[in-house]
Amino acid sequence: MTRFSEELRREADPIYRAIFDHPFVRGIADGTLRKEQLIHYVKQDFEYLNAYIRLYGIAISKCDSRDTMALFNEQISFILHSETHPHNNFCSVAGVSYEQLQGYPLAPSANHYVRHMLSVAHAGTLEDILAAMLPCPWTYTEIGAKLLAEVKPDRSHPFYDWMHFYGSFEGGITEKMRLLLDERAESLSPDRKKRLTEHFVASCRLEYMFWDMAYTLEEWPVSAAQTEGAGR
Ligand SMILES: Cc1ncc(CO)c(N)n1
């Protein structure tokens, strides 16, 4: 029997391929990203990952097993203590400190992505949350593996650390989340599966838009009188 998550992956394949071909991802491969693009990415991704931590918090509140609670708890620690490495890689290439890039408001596409996941999480069950959260680790796992295989970076490549960080994700959190979702999807109606597919595909599209936002330095077209707060 085909795994439910495999059906999701197939449905989103054109979006995955567009992400692999996106100029920001190509720019990681060939080391040609501009300083401002790296800075915009890190500012936005710092706030995005804060939201992702909150999502794990909501997921924990809807969990019925200790093992799953423990997995989400470990993932929160991983984001807090390890996922700072790829950000630091971008900061050192851009020649800026990481602290300087924290606390900025979310740009339109990052805001859209975060709102999508949070509204699914607040209204939904654990499987809704998993479907909306999965594209985050899954697309990065595949990007990392592809870039390592294609570029075979040596230590002199500016994004060596970035590629190795995400390239080592294979078999990790993506597979664990997939198993949780596959197991729960077995007893779901076709309508519910369709809903989960919509959450997943929306997050994949927003992954693409996140890369595009960073590449084009997307910002809100009109500014407000007051400086806005951080991206909550
Ligand atoms: C937008 C985005 N998606 C996925 C990841 C991988 O965790 C990330 N850091 N940022």
Coordinates of N, CA, C and O in Angstrom, one line a residue, residues 58-183:
I58 N 1.8 23.8 20.3 CA 0.4 23.5 20.1 C 0.2 22.0 19.8 O -0.7 21.4 20.3
A59 N 1.2 21.5 19.0 CA 1.1 20.0 18.7 C 1.2 19.2 20.1 O 0.5 18.2 20.2
I60 N 2.1 19.6 21.0 CA 2.2 18.9 22.2 C 0.9 19.0 23.0 O 0.4 18.0 23.6
S61 N 0.2 20.1 22.9 CA -1.1 20.2 23.6 C -2.2 19.3 23.0 O -3.2 19.1 23.6
K62 N -2.0 18.8 21.8 CA -3.0 17.9 21.2 C -2.5 16.5 21.1 O -3.0 15.7 20.3
C63 N -1.4 16.2 21.8 CA -0.8 14.8 21.7 C -1.4 13.9 22.8 O -1.8 14.3 23.9
D64 N -1.5 12.6 22.4 CA -2.0 11.6 23.4 C -0.9 10.6 23.8 O -1.2 9.8 24.6
S65 N 0.3 10.8 23.3 CA 1.3 9.8 23.7 C 2.6 10.5 24.2 O 3.0 11.5 23.6
R66 N 3.2 10.0 25.2 CA 4.4 10.5 25.8 C 5.5 10.5 24.8 O 6.3 11.4 24.7
D67 N 5.6 9.4 24.0 CA 6.7 9.3 23.0 C 6.6 10.5 22.0 O 7.6 11.0 21.6
T68 N 5.4 10.8 21.5 CA 5.2 11.9 20.6 C 5.6 13.2 21.3 O 6.2 14.1 20.7
M69 N 5.1 13.4 22.5 CA 5.5 14.6 23.3 C 7.0 14.8 23.3 O 7.5 15.8 23.1
A70 N 7.7 13.6 23.6 CA 9.1 13.7 23.7 C 9.8 14.1 22.4 O 10.7 14.8 22.4
L71 N 9.2 13.5 21.3 CA 9.8 13.9 20.0 C 9.7 15.4 19.7 O 10.6 16.0 19.3
F72 N 8.5 15.9 20.0 CA 8.3 17.4 19.7 C 9.2 18.2 20.6 O 9.7 19.2 20.2
N73 N 9.3 17.7 21.9 CA 10.1 18.4 22.8 C 11.6 18.5 22.4 O 12.3 19.5 22.4
E74 N 12.1 17.3 21.9 CA 13.5 17.2 21.3 C 13.6 18.2 20.2 O 14.7 18.8 20.0
Q75 N 12.6 18.3 19.3 CA 12.7 19.1 18.1 C 12.7 20.6 18.5 O 13.4 21.4 17.9
I76 N 12.0 21.0 19.6 CA 12.1 22.4 20.0 C 13.5 22.7 20.4 O 14.1 23.7 20.1
S77 N 14.2 21.7 21.2 CA 15.6 21.9 21.6 C 16.5 22.0 20.4 O 17.4 22.8 20.4
F78 N 16.2 21.2 19.4 CA 17.0 21.1 18.2 C 17.0 22.5 17.5 O 18.0 23.1 17.1
I79 N 15.8 23.1 17.4 CA 15.7 24.4 16.7 C 16.4 25.4 17.6 O 17.2 26.2 17.0
L80 N 16.2 25.4 18.9 CA 16.8 26.4 19.8 C 18.4 26.3 19.8 O 19.0 27.4 19.8
H81 N 18.9 25.1 19.8 CA 20.3 25.0 20.0 C 21.2 24.6 18.8 O 22.4 24.8 18.7
S82 N 20.5 23.9 17.8 CA 21.3 23.5 16.6 C 21.0 24.2 15.3 O 21.8 24.5 14.5
E83 N 19.7 24.6 15.1 CA 19.3 25.2 13.8 C 19.8 26.6 13.7 O 19.6 27.3 12.8
T84 N 20.6 27.0 14.8 CA 21.3 28.3 14.7 C 22.5 28.2 13.8 O 23.0 29.2 13.3
H85 N 23.0 27.0 13.6 CA 24.2 26.8 12.8 C 24.1 27.3 11.4 O 24.9 28.0 10.9
P86 N 23.0 26.8 10.6 CA 22.9 27.3 9.3 C 22.7 28.8 9.2 O 23.2 29.5 8.3
H87 N 22.0 29.4 10.2 CA 21.9 30.9 10.3 C 23.3 31.5 10.4 O 23.6 32.5 9.8
N88 N 24.0 30.9 11.4 CA 25.4 31.5 11.6 C 26.3 31.4 10.3 O 27.1 32.3 10.1
N89 N 26.1 30.3 9.6 CA 26.8 30.2 8.3 C 26.5 31.4 7.4 O 27.4 32.1 6.9
F90 N 25.2 31.7 7.2 CA 24.8 32.8 6.4 C 25.3 34.1 6.9 O 25.8 35.0 6.2
C91 N 25.2 34.3 8.2 CA 25.7 35.6 8.9 C 27.2 35.8 8.7 O 27.6 36.9 8.3
S92 N 28.0 34.7 8.8 CA 29.4 34.9 8.6 C 29.8 35.2 7.2 O 30.6 36.1 6.9
V93 N 29.1 34.6 6.2 CA 29.3 35.0 4.8 C 28.9 36.4 4.6 O 29.6 37.1 3.8
A94 N 27.8 36.8 5.2 CA 27.3 38.2 5.0 C 28.1 39.2 5.8 O 28.0 40.4 5.6
G95 N 28.9 38.7 6.8 CA 29.8 39.6 7.6 C 29.0 40.4 8.6 O 29.3 41.6 8.9
V96 N 27.9 39.8 9.1 CA 27.1 40.5 10.2 C 26.9 39.5 11.4 O 27.1 38.3 11.2
S97 N 26.6 40.1 12.5 CA 26.3 39.3 13.7 C 24.9 38.8 13.7 O 24.0 39.5 13.2
Y98 N 24.7 37.6 14.2 CA 23.4 36.9 14.2 C 22.4 37.8 15.1 O 21.2 38.0 14.7
E99 N 22.9 38.3 16.2 CA 22.0 39.0 17.1 C 21.4 40.2 16.5 O 20.2 40.6 16.7
Q100 N 22.1 40.8 15.6 CA 21.7 42.0 14.8 C 20.5 41.7 14.0 O 19.8 42.7 13.6
L101 N 20.2 40.5 13.6 CA 19.2 40.1 12.6 C 17.9 39.6 13.3 O 17.0 39.1 12.7
Q102 N 17.9 39.7 14.6 CA 16.8 39.1 15.4 C 15.7 40.2 15.8 O 16.1 41.3 16.2
G103 N 14.4 39.8 15.7 CA 13.4 40.7 16.2 C 12.7 41.5 15.2 O 12.1 42.5 15.5
Y104 N 12.9 41.2 13.9 CA 12.3 41.9 12.8 C 10.8 41.4 12.5 O 10.5 40.3 12.8
P105 N 10.0 42.3 12.0 CA 8.6 41.9 11.7 C 8.6 40.9 10.5 O 9.6 41.0 9.6
L106 N 7.7 40.0 10.4 CA 7.6 39.1 9.2 C 7.2 39.9 8.0 O 6.2 40.6 8.0
A107 N 7.9 39.6 6.9 CA 7.5 40.1 5.6 C 6.3 39.3 5.0 O 5.9 38.3 5.6
P108 N 5.6 39.8 4.0 CA 4.3 39.2 3.6 C 4.3 37.7 3.4 O 3.4 37.0 4.0
S109 N 5.3 37.2 2.7 CA 5.2 35.7 2.5 C 5.5 34.9 3.7 O 4.9 33.8 3.9
A110 N 6.5 35.3 4.5 CA 6.8 34.6 5.8 C 5.5 34.7 6.7 O 5.2 33.8 7.4
N111 N 4.9 35.9 6.7 CA 3.7 36.1 7.5 C 2.6 35.1 7.1 O 2.0 34.5 7.9
H112 N 2.4 35.1 5.8 CA 1.4 34.2 5.2 C 1.6 32.7 5.6 O 0.7 32.0 6.1
Y113 N 2.9 32.3 5.5 CA 3.3 30.9 5.8 C 3.0 30.6 7.3 O 2.3 29.6 7.7
V114 N 3.4 31.5 8.2 CA 3.3 31.3 9.6 C 1.8 31.3 10.0 O 1.3 30.5 10.7
R115 N 1.0 32.3 9.4 CA -0.5 32.3 9.7 C -1.1 31.0 9.2 O -2.0 30.5 9.9
H116 N -0.7 30.5 8.0 CA -1.3 29.3 7.5 C -1.1 28.2 8.6 O -2.1 27.5 9.0
M117 N 0.1 28.0 9.0 CA 0.4 26.9 9.9 C -0.3 27.1 11.2 O -0.9 26.1 11.8
L118 N -0.3 28.3 11.8 CA -0.9 28.5 13.1 C -2.4 28.4 13.0 O -3.0 27.8 13.9
S119 N -3.1 28.8 11.9 CA -4.5 28.6 11.9 C -4.9 27.2 11.7 O -5.9 26.7 12.4
V120 N -4.2 26.4 10.9 CA -4.4 25.0 10.9 C -4.2 24.3 12.2 O -5.0 23.5 12.7
A121 N -3.2 24.7 12.9 CA -2.9 24.1 14.2 C -3.9 24.4 15.3 O -4.3 23.6 16.0
H122 N -4.3 25.7 15.3 CA -5.3 26.1 16.3 C -6.7 25.4 16.1 O -7.3 25.0 17.1
A123 N -7.1 25.3 14.8 CA -8.4 24.7 14.6 C -8.4 23.2 14.4 O -9.4 22.5 14.6
G124 N -7.2 22.6 14.2 CA -7.2 21.2 13.8 C -6.8 20.2 14.8 O -6.6 20.6 16.0
T125 N -6.6 19.0 14.4 CA -6.1 17.9 15.2 C -4.6 17.7 15.0 O -4.1 18.4 14.1
L126 N -4.0 16.7 15.6 CA -2.6 16.5 15.4 C -2.3 16.1 14.0 O -1.2 16.6 13.5
E127 N -3.1 15.4 13.3 CA -2.8 15.1 11.9 C -2.8 16.3 11.0 O -2.1 16.5 10.0
D128 N -3.8 17.3 11.3 CA -3.8 18.5 10.5 C -2.4 19.3 10.7 O -1.8 19.8 9.8
I129 N -2.0 19.3 12.0 CA -0.8 20.0 12.3 C 0.4 19.4 11.6 O 1.3 20.0 11.0
L130 N 0.5 18.0 11.6 CA 1.6 17.3 11.0 C 1.6 17.6 9.5 O 2.7 17.8 8.9
A131 N 0.5 17.6 8.9 CA 0.4 17.8 7.4 C 0.9 19.2 7.1 O 1.7 19.4 6.1
A132 N 0.6 20.2 7.9 CA 1.0 21.6 7.6 C 2.5 21.8 7.9 O 3.2 22.6 7.3
M133 N 3.0 21.1 8.9 CA 4.4 21.3 9.4 C 5.4 20.5 8.5 O 6.6 20.8 8.5
L134 N 5.0 19.4 7.9 CA 5.9 18.5 7.3 C 6.8 19.1 6.1 O 8.0 18.7 6.0
P135 N 6.2 20.0 5.3 CA 7.1 20.5 4.2 C 8.3 21.2 4.7 O 9.3 21.3 3.9
C136 N 8.3 21.7 5.9 CA 9.5 22.5 6.4 C 10.7 21.5 6.4 O 11.7 21.7 5.7
P137 N 10.7 20.4 7.3 CA 11.9 19.6 7.3 C 12.0 18.8 6.0 O 13.1 18.5 5.5
W138 N 10.9 18.4 5.3 CA 11.0 17.5 4.1 C 11.7 18.2 3.0 O 12.6 17.7 2.3
T139 N 11.3 19.5 2.7 CA 11.9 20.2 1.5 C 13.4 20.4 1.8 O 14.2 20.2 1.0
Y140 N 13.7 20.8 3.1 CA 15.1 21.1 3.4 C 16.0 19.9 3.4 O 17.1 19.9 3.0
T141 N 15.4 18.7 3.8 CA 16.1 17.5 3.8 C 16.5 17.1 2.3 O 17.7 16.8 2.0
E142 N 15.5 17.3 1.4 CA 15.8 17.0 0.0 C 16.8 18.0 -0.6 O 17.7 17.6 -1.4
I143 N 16.6 19.3 -0.3 CA 17.5 20.3 -0.8 C 18.9 20.0 -0.3 O 19.9 20.0 -1.1
G144 N 19.1 19.7 1.0 CA 20.4 19.4 1.5 C 21.1 18.2 0.8 O 22.2 18.3 0.4
A145 N 20.3 17.1 0.7 CA 20.9 15.9 0.0 C 21.2 16.2 -1.4 O 22.3 15.7 -1.9
K146 N 20.4 16.9 -2.1 CA 20.6 17.2 -3.5 C 21.9 18.1 -3.7 O 22.7 17.8 -4.6
L147 N 22.0 19.1 -2.9 CA 23.1 20.0 -3.0 C 24.4 19.3 -2.7 O 25.4 19.5 -3.4
L148 N 24.4 18.4 -1.6 CA 25.6 17.7 -1.3 C 26.0 16.8 -2.5 O 27.2 16.8 -2.9
A149 N 25.0 16.1 -3.1 CA 25.4 15.2 -4.2 C 25.8 15.9 -5.4 O 26.7 15.5 -6.1
E150 N 25.2 17.1 -5.7 CA 25.5 17.8 -6.9 C 26.8 18.6 -6.7 O 27.7 18.6 -7.6
V151 N 27.0 19.3 -5.6 CA 28.1 20.3 -5.5 C 29.3 19.6 -4.9 O 30.5 20.0 -5.2
K152 N 29.1 18.6 -4.1 CA 30.2 17.9 -3.3 C 31.2 19.0 -2.8 O 32.3 19.0 -3.1
P153 N 30.6 19.8 -1.9 CA 31.4 21.0 -1.5 C 32.6 20.6 -0.6 O 32.5 19.6 0.1
D154 N 33.7 21.3 -0.8 CA 34.8 21.1 0.1 C 34.7 22.3 1.1 O 33.9 23.2 1.0
R155 N 35.6 22.3 2.1 CA 35.5 23.3 3.2 C 35.6 24.7 2.7 O 35.2 25.7 3.4
S156 N 36.1 24.9 1.5 CA 36.3 26.3 1.0 C 34.9 26.8 0.4 O 34.8 28.0 0.1
H157 N 33.9 25.9 0.3 CA 32.6 26.4 -0.2 C 32.0 27.3 0.8 O 31.9 26.9 2.0
P158 N 31.5 28.5 0.5 CA 30.9 29.4 1.5 C 29.7 28.7 2.3 O 29.5 29.0 3.5
F159 N 29.0 27.8 1.6 CA 27.8 27.2 2.3 C 28.0 25.8 2.6 O 27.1 25.0 2.7
Y160 N 29.3 25.4 2.8 CA 29.6 24.0 3.2 C 28.8 23.6 4.4 O 28.2 22.5 4.5
D161 N 28.8 24.4 5.5 CA 28.1 24.1 6.7 C 26.6 23.9 6.5 O 26.0 23.0 7.0
W162 N 26.1 24.9 5.8 CA 24.6 24.8 5.5 C 24.2 23.5 4.8 O 23.3 22.9 5.2
M163 N 25.0 23.2 3.8 CA 24.6 21.9 3.0 C 24.8 20.7 3.9 O 24.0 19.8 3.8
H164 N 25.9 20.7 4.7 CA 26.0 19.5 5.6 C 25.0 19.4 6.6 O 24.5 18.3 7.0
F165 N 24.6 20.6 7.2 CA 23.5 20.6 8.2 C 22.2 20.0 7.7 O 21.7 19.0 8.3
Y166 N 21.7 20.5 6.6 CA 20.4 20.0 6.1 C 20.6 18.6 5.3 O 19.7 17.8 5.3
G167 N 21.8 18.4 4.8 CA 22.1 17.1 4.1 C 22.1 16.0 5.1 O 22.0 14.8 4.7
S168 N 22.3 16.3 6.4 CA 22.4 15.2 7.4 C 21.0 14.9 8.0 O 20.9 14.1 8.9
F169 N 20.0 15.5 7.5 CA 18.6 15.4 8.0 C 18.0 14.0 7.6 O 17.0 13.6 8.2
E170 N 18.5 13.4 6.6 CA 17.9 12.2 6.0 C 17.7 11.1 7.1 O 18.6 10.8 7.8
G171 N 16.4 10.5 7.1 CA 16.1 9.5 8.1 C 15.8 10.1 9.5 O 15.5 9.4 10.4
G172 N 15.8 11.4 9.6 CA 15.6 12.1 10.9 C 14.1 12.5 11.1 O 13.2 11.7 10.9
I173 N 14.0 13.8 11.4 CA 12.6 14.3 11.8 C 11.6 14.1 10.7 O 10.4 13.8 11.0
T174 N 12.0 14.2 9.4 CA 11.0 14.1 8.3 C 10.4 12.7 8.4 O 9.2 12.5 8.4
E175 N 11.2 11.7 8.5 CA 10.7 10.3 8.5 C 9.9 10.0 9.7 O 8.8 9.4 9.7
K176 N 10.3 10.6 10.9 CA 9.5 10.4 12.1 C 8.1 11.0 12.0 O 7.1 10.4 12.4
M177 N 8.0 12.3 11.4 CA 6.7 12.9 11.2 C 5.9 12.2 10.2 O 4.7 12.1 10.3
R178 N 6.6 11.7 9.2 CA 5.8 10.9 8.1 C 5.2 9.7 8.7 O 4.0 9.4 8.5
L179 N 5.9 9.0 9.6 CA 5.4 7.8 10.2 C 4.2 8.1 11.1 O 3.2 7.4 11.0
L180 N 4.3 9.2 11.8 CA 3.1 9.6 12.7 C 1.9 9.9 11.8 O 0.8 9.5 12.1
L181 N 2.1 10.6 10.7 CA 1.0 11.0 9.9 C 0.4 9.8 9.1 O -0.8 9.6 9.1
D182 N 1.3 8.9 8.6 CA 0.8 7.7 7.9 C 0.0 6.8 8.8 O -1.1 6.3 8.3
E183 N 0.4 6.7 10.0 CA -0.2 5.8 10.9 C -1.7 6.4 11.2 O -2.6 5.6 11.2

